[in-house]
mmCIF file of C-alpha atoms in Angstrom:
data_model
loop_
_atom_site.group_PDB
_atom_site.id
_atom_site.type_symbol
_atom_site.label_atom_id
_atom_site.label_comp_id
_atom_site.label_asym_id
_atom_site.label_seq_id
_atom_site.Cartn_x
_atom_site.Cartn_y
_atom_site.Cartn_z
ATOM 1 C CA MET A 1 -14.701 -9.848 36.745
ATOM 2 C CA ALA A 2 -14.474 -8.477 40.205
ATOM 3 C CA THR A 3 -14.051 -5.075 41.790
ATOM 4 C CA PHE A 4 -11.249 -4.353 44.217
ATOM 5 C CA ALA A 5 -12.578 -4.404 47.794
ATOM 6 C CA PHE A 6 -10.918 -2.344 50.516
ATOM 7 C CA LEU A 7 -10.491 -3.457 54.082
ATOM 8 C CA ASP A 8 -12.195 -1.059 56.476
ATOM 9 C CA GLU A 9 -8.925 -0.362 58.256
ATOM 10 C CA ALA A 10 -7.217 0.410 54.955
ATOM 11 C CA LYS A 11 -9.406 3.464 54.505
ATOM 12 C CA ARG A 12 -7.851 4.881 57.652
ATOM 13 C CA TYR A 13 -4.387 3.860 56.498
ATOM 14 C CA LEU A 14 -4.922 5.803 53.272
ATOM 15 C CA CYS A 15 -4.626 9.023 55.238
ATOM 16 C CA THR A 16 -2.023 7.957 57.756
ATOM 17 C CA VAL A 17 0.136 4.984 56.801
ATOM 18 C CA PHE A 18 0.202 4.363 53.049
ATOM 19 C CA GLN A 19 2.721 6.432 51.143
ATOM 20 C CA ASN A 20 1.380 5.646 47.709
ATOM 21 C CA ASP A 21 4.199 7.205 45.752
ATOM 22 C CA SER A 22 7.145 5.867 47.721
ATOM 23 C CA ASP A 23 6.266 2.740 49.721
ATOM 24 C CA VAL A 24 6.828 -0.752 48.320
ATOM 25 C CA PHE A 25 3.468 -2.346 47.601
ATOM 26 C CA LYS A 26 3.154 -6.053 46.942
ATOM 27 C CA LEU A 27 0.530 -8.459 45.627
ATOM 28 C CA TYR A 28 -0.045 -12.011 46.777
ATOM 29 C CA LEU A 29 -2.500 -14.877 46.377
ATOM 30 C CA SER A 30 -4.504 -16.296 49.244
ATOM 31 C CA ASN A 31 -7.161 -18.881 49.896
ATOM 32 C CA ASP A 32 -8.068 -17.189 53.163
ATOM 33 C CA ALA A 33 -11.166 -15.020 52.801
ATOM 34 C CA PRO A 34 -10.419 -11.452 53.912
ATOM 35 C CA ILE A 35 -12.668 -10.214 56.713
ATOM 36 C CA VAL A 36 -13.295 -6.634 55.702
ATOM 37 C CA GLY A 37 -14.298 -5.384 59.127
ATOM 38 C CA THR A 38 -11.507 -6.853 61.214
ATOM 39 C CA ASP A 39 -8.513 -7.896 59.086
ATOM 40 C CA SER A 40 -5.858 -5.260 58.692
ATOM 41 C CA ILE A 41 -2.377 -6.715 58.108
ATOM 42 C CA LYS A 42 -0.845 -9.387 55.915
ATOM 43 C CA THR A 43 -0.665 -12.030 58.624
ATOM 44 C CA ASP A 44 -4.470 -11.814 58.931
ATOM 45 C CA ILE A 45 -4.851 -13.148 55.381
ATOM 46 C CA THR A 46 -2.584 -16.138 54.843
ATOM 47 C CA GLU A 47 -0.555 -16.229 51.651
ATOM 48 C CA ILE A 48 -0.302 -19.438 49.635
ATOM 49 C CA THR A 49 3.097 -21.111 49.473
ATOM 50 C CA ASN A 50 5.641 -19.428 47.233
ATOM 51 C CA GLN A 51 6.470 -22.259 44.833
ATOM 52 C CA ASN A 52 6.375 -23.551 41.264
ATOM 53 C CA GLY A 53 6.286 -20.201 39.510
ATOM 54 C CA TYR A 54 4.347 -18.271 42.117
ATOM 55 C CA ALA A 55 6.067 -15.716 44.335
ATOM 56 C CA THR A 56 4.906 -12.605 46.117
ATOM 57 C CA PHE A 57 4.874 -9.909 43.448
ATOM 58 C CA THR A 58 6.291 -6.412 43.888
ATOM 59 C CA LEU A 59 4.198 -3.775 42.171
ATOM 60 C CA THR A 60 5.682 -0.964 40.132
ATOM 61 C CA GLN A 61 3.025 1.475 41.150
ATOM 62 C CA THR A 62 2.382 5.118 40.461
ATOM 63 C CA TRP A 63 0.027 7.524 42.164
ATOM 64 C CA VAL A 64 -1.130 10.025 39.621
ATOM 65 C CA GLU A 65 -3.967 12.435 39.000
ATOM 66 C CA THR A 66 -6.034 11.140 36.100
ATOM 67 C CA GLY A 67 -5.851 14.559 34.484
ATOM 68 C CA ALA A 68 -4.785 18.032 35.480
ATOM 69 C CA GLY A 69 -7.351 19.464 37.863
ATOM 70 C CA THR A 70 -9.684 16.456 37.822
ATOM 71 C CA GLY A 71 -9.220 15.772 41.513
ATOM 72 C CA VAL A 72 -9.324 12.060 40.744
ATOM 73 C CA TRP A 73 -6.211 10.155 41.748
ATOM 74 C CA ARG A 74 -5.293 6.723 40.458
ATOM 75 C CA PHE A 75 -3.173 4.060 42.148
ATOM 76 C CA LYS A 76 -1.930 1.875 39.345
ATOM 77 C CA ASN A 77 0.584 -0.739 38.378
ATOM 78 C CA ASN A 78 2.664 -0.495 35.206
ATOM 79 C CA ALA A 79 1.255 -3.674 33.610
ATOM 80 C CA ASP A 80 -0.959 -6.706 33.986
ATOM 81 C CA ILE A 81 0.449 -9.501 36.148
ATOM 82 C CA THR A 82 0.891 -13.145 35.170
ATOM 83 C CA PHE A 83 2.004 -16.166 37.181
ATOM 84 C CA THR A 84 2.900 -19.308 35.222
ATOM 85 C CA ALA A 85 3.148 -22.645 37.011
ATOM 86 C CA SER A 86 6.389 -24.497 36.357
ATOM 87 C CA GLY A 87 7.568 -27.771 37.842
ATOM 88 C CA GLY A 88 4.295 -28.269 39.691
ATOM 89 C CA SER A 89 1.146 -26.486 40.741
ATOM 90 C CA PHE A 90 0.504 -23.464 42.897
ATOM 91 C CA GLY A 91 -2.651 -22.757 44.860
ATOM 92 C CA ALA A 92 -5.383 -23.257 45.609
ATOM 93 C CA PHE A 93 -6.194 -19.585 45.946
ATOM 94 C CA GLN A 94 -9.285 -17.432 45.614
ATOM 95 C CA TYR A 95 -8.131 -13.954 46.583
ATOM 96 C CA VAL A 96 -5.627 -11.512 45.116
ATOM 97 C CA VAL A 97 -4.407 -9.287 47.934
ATOM 98 C CA ILE A 98 -2.392 -6.064 47.932
ATOM 99 C CA TYR A 99 -0.460 -4.781 50.915
ATOM 100 C CA ASP A 100 2.121 -2.154 51.795
ATOM 101 C CA ASP A 101 5.436 -3.854 52.538
ATOM 102 C CA THR A 102 7.189 -0.749 53.850
ATOM 103 C CA PRO A 103 5.604 -0.017 57.261
ATOM 104 C CA ALA A 104 7.079 -2.208 59.974
ATOM 105 C CA GLY A 105 6.184 -0.526 63.209
ATOM 106 C CA GLY A 106 4.132 -3.341 64.646
ATOM 107 C CA THR A 107 1.671 -0.939 66.230
ATOM 108 C CA SER A 108 -1.893 0.071 65.418
ATOM 109 C CA SER A 109 -0.760 3.506 64.344
ATOM 110 C CA LEU A 110 2.110 2.132 62.277
ATOM 111 C CA PRO A 111 1.239 -1.504 61.518
ATOM 112 C CA THR A 112 3.508 -4.021 59.864
ATOM 113 C CA ASP A 113 2.477 -4.918 56.309
ATOM 114 C CA PRO A 114 -0.942 -3.239 56.286
ATOM 115 C CA VAL A 115 -3.321 -4.649 53.678
ATOM 116 C CA LEU A 116 -5.023 -2.352 51.199
ATOM 117 C CA GLY A 117 -7.657 -4.775 49.934
ATOM 118 C CA SER A 118 -8.308 -7.652 47.580
ATOM 119 C CA TRP A 119 -10.096 -9.096 44.589
ATOM 120 C CA ASP A 120 -12.219 -12.244 44.805
ATOM 121 C CA VAL A 121 -11.474 -14.595 41.914
ATOM 122 C CA GLY A 122 -14.790 -16.331 42.574
ATOM 123 C CA ALA A 123 -13.652 -19.871 43.298
ATOM 124 C CA ALA A 124 -10.687 -21.713 44.729
ATOM 125 C CA THR A 125 -8.275 -22.024 41.823
ATOM 126 C CA THR A 126 -5.190 -24.154 41.302
ATOM 127 C CA ILE A 127 -2.826 -23.482 38.424
ATOM 128 C CA THR A 128 -1.137 -26.630 37.158
ATOM 129 C CA THR A 129 2.276 -26.788 35.522
ATOM 130 C CA GLY A 130 2.493 -25.039 32.163
ATOM 131 C CA ASN A 131 -0.636 -23.015 32.772
ATOM 132 C CA SER A 132 -0.969 -19.392 33.776
ATOM 133 C CA PHE A 133 -3.055 -17.041 35.870
ATOM 134 C CA LEU A 134 -3.378 -13.579 34.353
ATOM 135 C CA ILE A 135 -4.518 -10.660 36.493
ATOM 136 C CA ASP A 136 -5.996 -8.513 33.776
ATOM 137 C CA LEU A 137 -6.147 -4.958 35.114
ATOM 138 C CA ASP A 138 -8.189 -2.352 33.274
ATOM 139 C CA ALA A 139 -6.851 -0.264 30.405
ATOM 140 C CA ASN A 140 -5.074 2.067 32.867
ATOM 141 C CA PHE A 141 -3.742 -0.821 35.017
ATOM 142 C CA ALA A 142 -5.669 0.830 37.847
ATOM 143 C CA ILE A 143 -5.974 -0.792 41.259
ATOM 144 C CA TYR A 144 -8.138 1.947 42.718
ATOM 145 C CA GLU A 145 -9.172 5.536 42.173
ATOM 146 C CA LEU A 146 -9.788 8.200 44.802
ATOM 147 C CA SER A 147 -12.004 11.138 44.016
ATOM 148 C CA MET B 1 -6.518 -27.207 36.210
ATOM 149 C CA ALA B 2 -8.733 -24.417 37.376
ATOM 150 C CA ARG B 3 -11.949 -25.215 39.113
ATOM 151 C CA LEU B 4 -14.607 -22.766 38.069
ATOM 152 C CA THR B 5 -18.269 -22.275 38.715
ATOM 153 C CA TYR B 6 -18.984 -19.703 36.037
ATOM 154 C CA PHE B 7 -17.603 -19.347 32.572
ATOM 155 C CA THR B 8 -17.401 -16.853 29.749
ATOM 156 C CA VAL B 9 -16.301 -17.696 26.228
ATOM 157 C CA LYS B 10 -15.561 -14.839 23.874
ATOM 158 C CA ALA B 11 -15.061 -15.004 20.130
ATOM 159 C CA GLY B 12 -14.746 -11.686 18.369
ATOM 160 C CA ASN B 13 -17.695 -9.607 19.466
ATOM 161 C CA GLU B 14 -19.702 -12.666 20.463
ATOM 162 C CA GLN B 15 -19.756 -13.901 24.028
ATOM 163 C CA ILE B 16 -21.538 -16.571 26.016
ATOM 164 C CA SER B 17 -21.640 -16.903 29.774
ATOM 165 C CA GLY B 18 -23.345 -19.111 32.278
ATOM 166 C CA PRO B 19 -23.151 -21.397 35.255
ATOM 167 C CA LEU B 20 -21.556 -24.759 34.642
ATOM 168 C CA GLU B 21 -24.748 -26.693 35.191
ATOM 169 C CA ILE B 22 -25.742 -25.448 31.780
ATOM 170 C CA TRP B 23 -24.385 -27.880 29.293
ATOM 171 C CA LEU B 24 -21.471 -26.084 27.694
ATOM 172 C CA THR B 25 -21.884 -27.733 24.332
ATOM 173 C CA ALA B 26 -25.451 -26.562 24.162
ATOM 174 C CA MET B 27 -24.347 -23.041 24.907
ATOM 175 C CA ILE B 28 -21.837 -23.064 22.098
ATOM 176 C CA ALA B 29 -24.414 -24.520 19.731
ATOM 177 C CA VAL B 30 -26.511 -21.372 19.936
ATOM 178 C CA MET B 31 -23.625 -19.138 18.975
ATOM 179 C CA PRO B 32 -23.298 -17.739 15.494
ATOM 180 C CA THR B 33 -21.415 -20.104 13.214
ATOM 181 C CA GLU B 34 -18.264 -18.019 12.954
ATOM 182 C CA ALA B 35 -18.053 -17.591 16.716
ATOM 183 C CA ARG B 36 -18.843 -21.244 17.381
ATOM 184 C CA ALA B 37 -15.824 -22.471 15.460
ATOM 185 C CA GLN B 38 -13.513 -20.243 17.427
ATOM 186 C CA ALA B 39 -15.147 -21.076 20.720
ATOM 187 C CA PHE B 40 -14.444 -24.749 20.214
ATOM 188 C CA GLN B 41 -10.746 -23.943 20.019
ATOM 189 C CA TYR B 42 -10.902 -22.665 23.571
ATOM 190 C CA VAL B 43 -12.974 -25.409 25.132
ATOM 191 C CA LYS B 44 -10.802 -28.442 25.558
ATOM 192 C CA LYS B 45 -12.302 -30.611 28.210
ATOM 193 C CA MET B 46 -15.041 -30.578 30.790
ATOM 194 C CA GLN B 47 -15.284 -33.019 33.684
ATOM 195 C CA GLY B 48 -18.114 -32.407 36.059
ATOM 196 C CA ASP B 49 -17.599 -28.916 37.374
ATOM 197 C CA THR B 50 -14.056 -28.740 36.052
ATOM 198 C CA PHE B 51 -12.903 -27.729 32.597
ATOM 199 C CA GLU B 52 -9.843 -26.392 30.899
ATOM 200 C CA LEU B 53 -9.509 -23.519 28.491
ATOM 201 C CA LEU B 54 -7.065 -24.112 25.682
ATOM 202 C CA ASN B 55 -5.503 -21.307 23.710
ATOM 203 C CA PRO B 56 -4.575 -21.942 20.099
ATOM 204 C CA ASP B 57 -0.904 -22.297 21.047
ATOM 205 C CA GLY B 58 -1.739 -25.023 23.544
ATOM 206 C CA SER B 59 -1.065 -22.993 26.671
ATOM 207 C CA LYS B 60 -3.820 -22.371 29.150
ATOM 208 C CA THR B 61 -4.265 -19.060 30.845
ATOM 209 C CA ILE B 62 -6.938 -18.263 33.344
ATOM 210 C CA THR B 63 -7.682 -14.592 32.785
ATOM 211 C CA PHE B 64 -9.072 -12.780 35.774
ATOM 212 C CA ARG B 65 -10.455 -9.346 35.000
ATOM 213 C CA ALA B 66 -9.592 -7.170 37.993
ATOM 214 C CA GLU B 67 -11.620 -3.969 38.085
ATOM 215 C CA PRO B 68 -10.320 -1.031 40.167
ATOM 216 C CA GLY B 69 -11.861 -0.030 43.460
ATOM 217 C CA LEU B 70 -13.428 3.405 43.752
ATOM 218 C CA LEU B 71 -13.262 5.607 46.816
ATOM 219 C CA ASN B 72 -14.719 9.018 47.497
ATOM 220 C CA MET B 73 -12.946 11.181 50.063
ATOM 221 C CA LYS B 74 -16.204 12.645 51.351
ATOM 222 C CA GLY B 75 -18.246 9.485 51.476
ATOM 223 C CA ASP B 76 -15.830 6.636 52.055
ATOM 224 C CA LEU B 77 -13.006 8.021 54.190
#
């Protein structure tokens, strides 16, 4: 079990860059430890090779208030996410990273592929053929909540 | 095969967890009888610091519980 960790820069992007209800957000696996204080875009955190059942995953996210008038907003996917190795292995990876694939300005005010944050799986993990890696989100499929 | 340093085995409401240096068989041995039988279904093989989890259907899924992040507009942003 691990809690989603935000990059420092992502907290600024939340108010300026991320369009939670309309941008295309994606999830990927990495074996490159995110540096919370300095990393900010996808190229800072190297993705593992897309192969053998693993490919960058496009979220079907919603941005919704948890209840009328609660003031708590939830960024969530529509389901858990599973990658199944086929024809070989994928990995090793230790981090599950989420970024916004829509911005492409290439500037600090409008960066290309800004990263929201990541989960730490806890150890470098390789999934061999026929086996699966399940990202088991909570009961609401929440990635983060803002109150 | 996943390489893990910490494990959790659940069976019904029973659960055991621990670092891999603890002998896994010994951990299962202290479980209640009904949970122990089910736990053995999930523990297929252990080699040093590497082991596989085996579901009853033969497939192996590493389940990673991903808890949401929490931000407060006044304190975090």
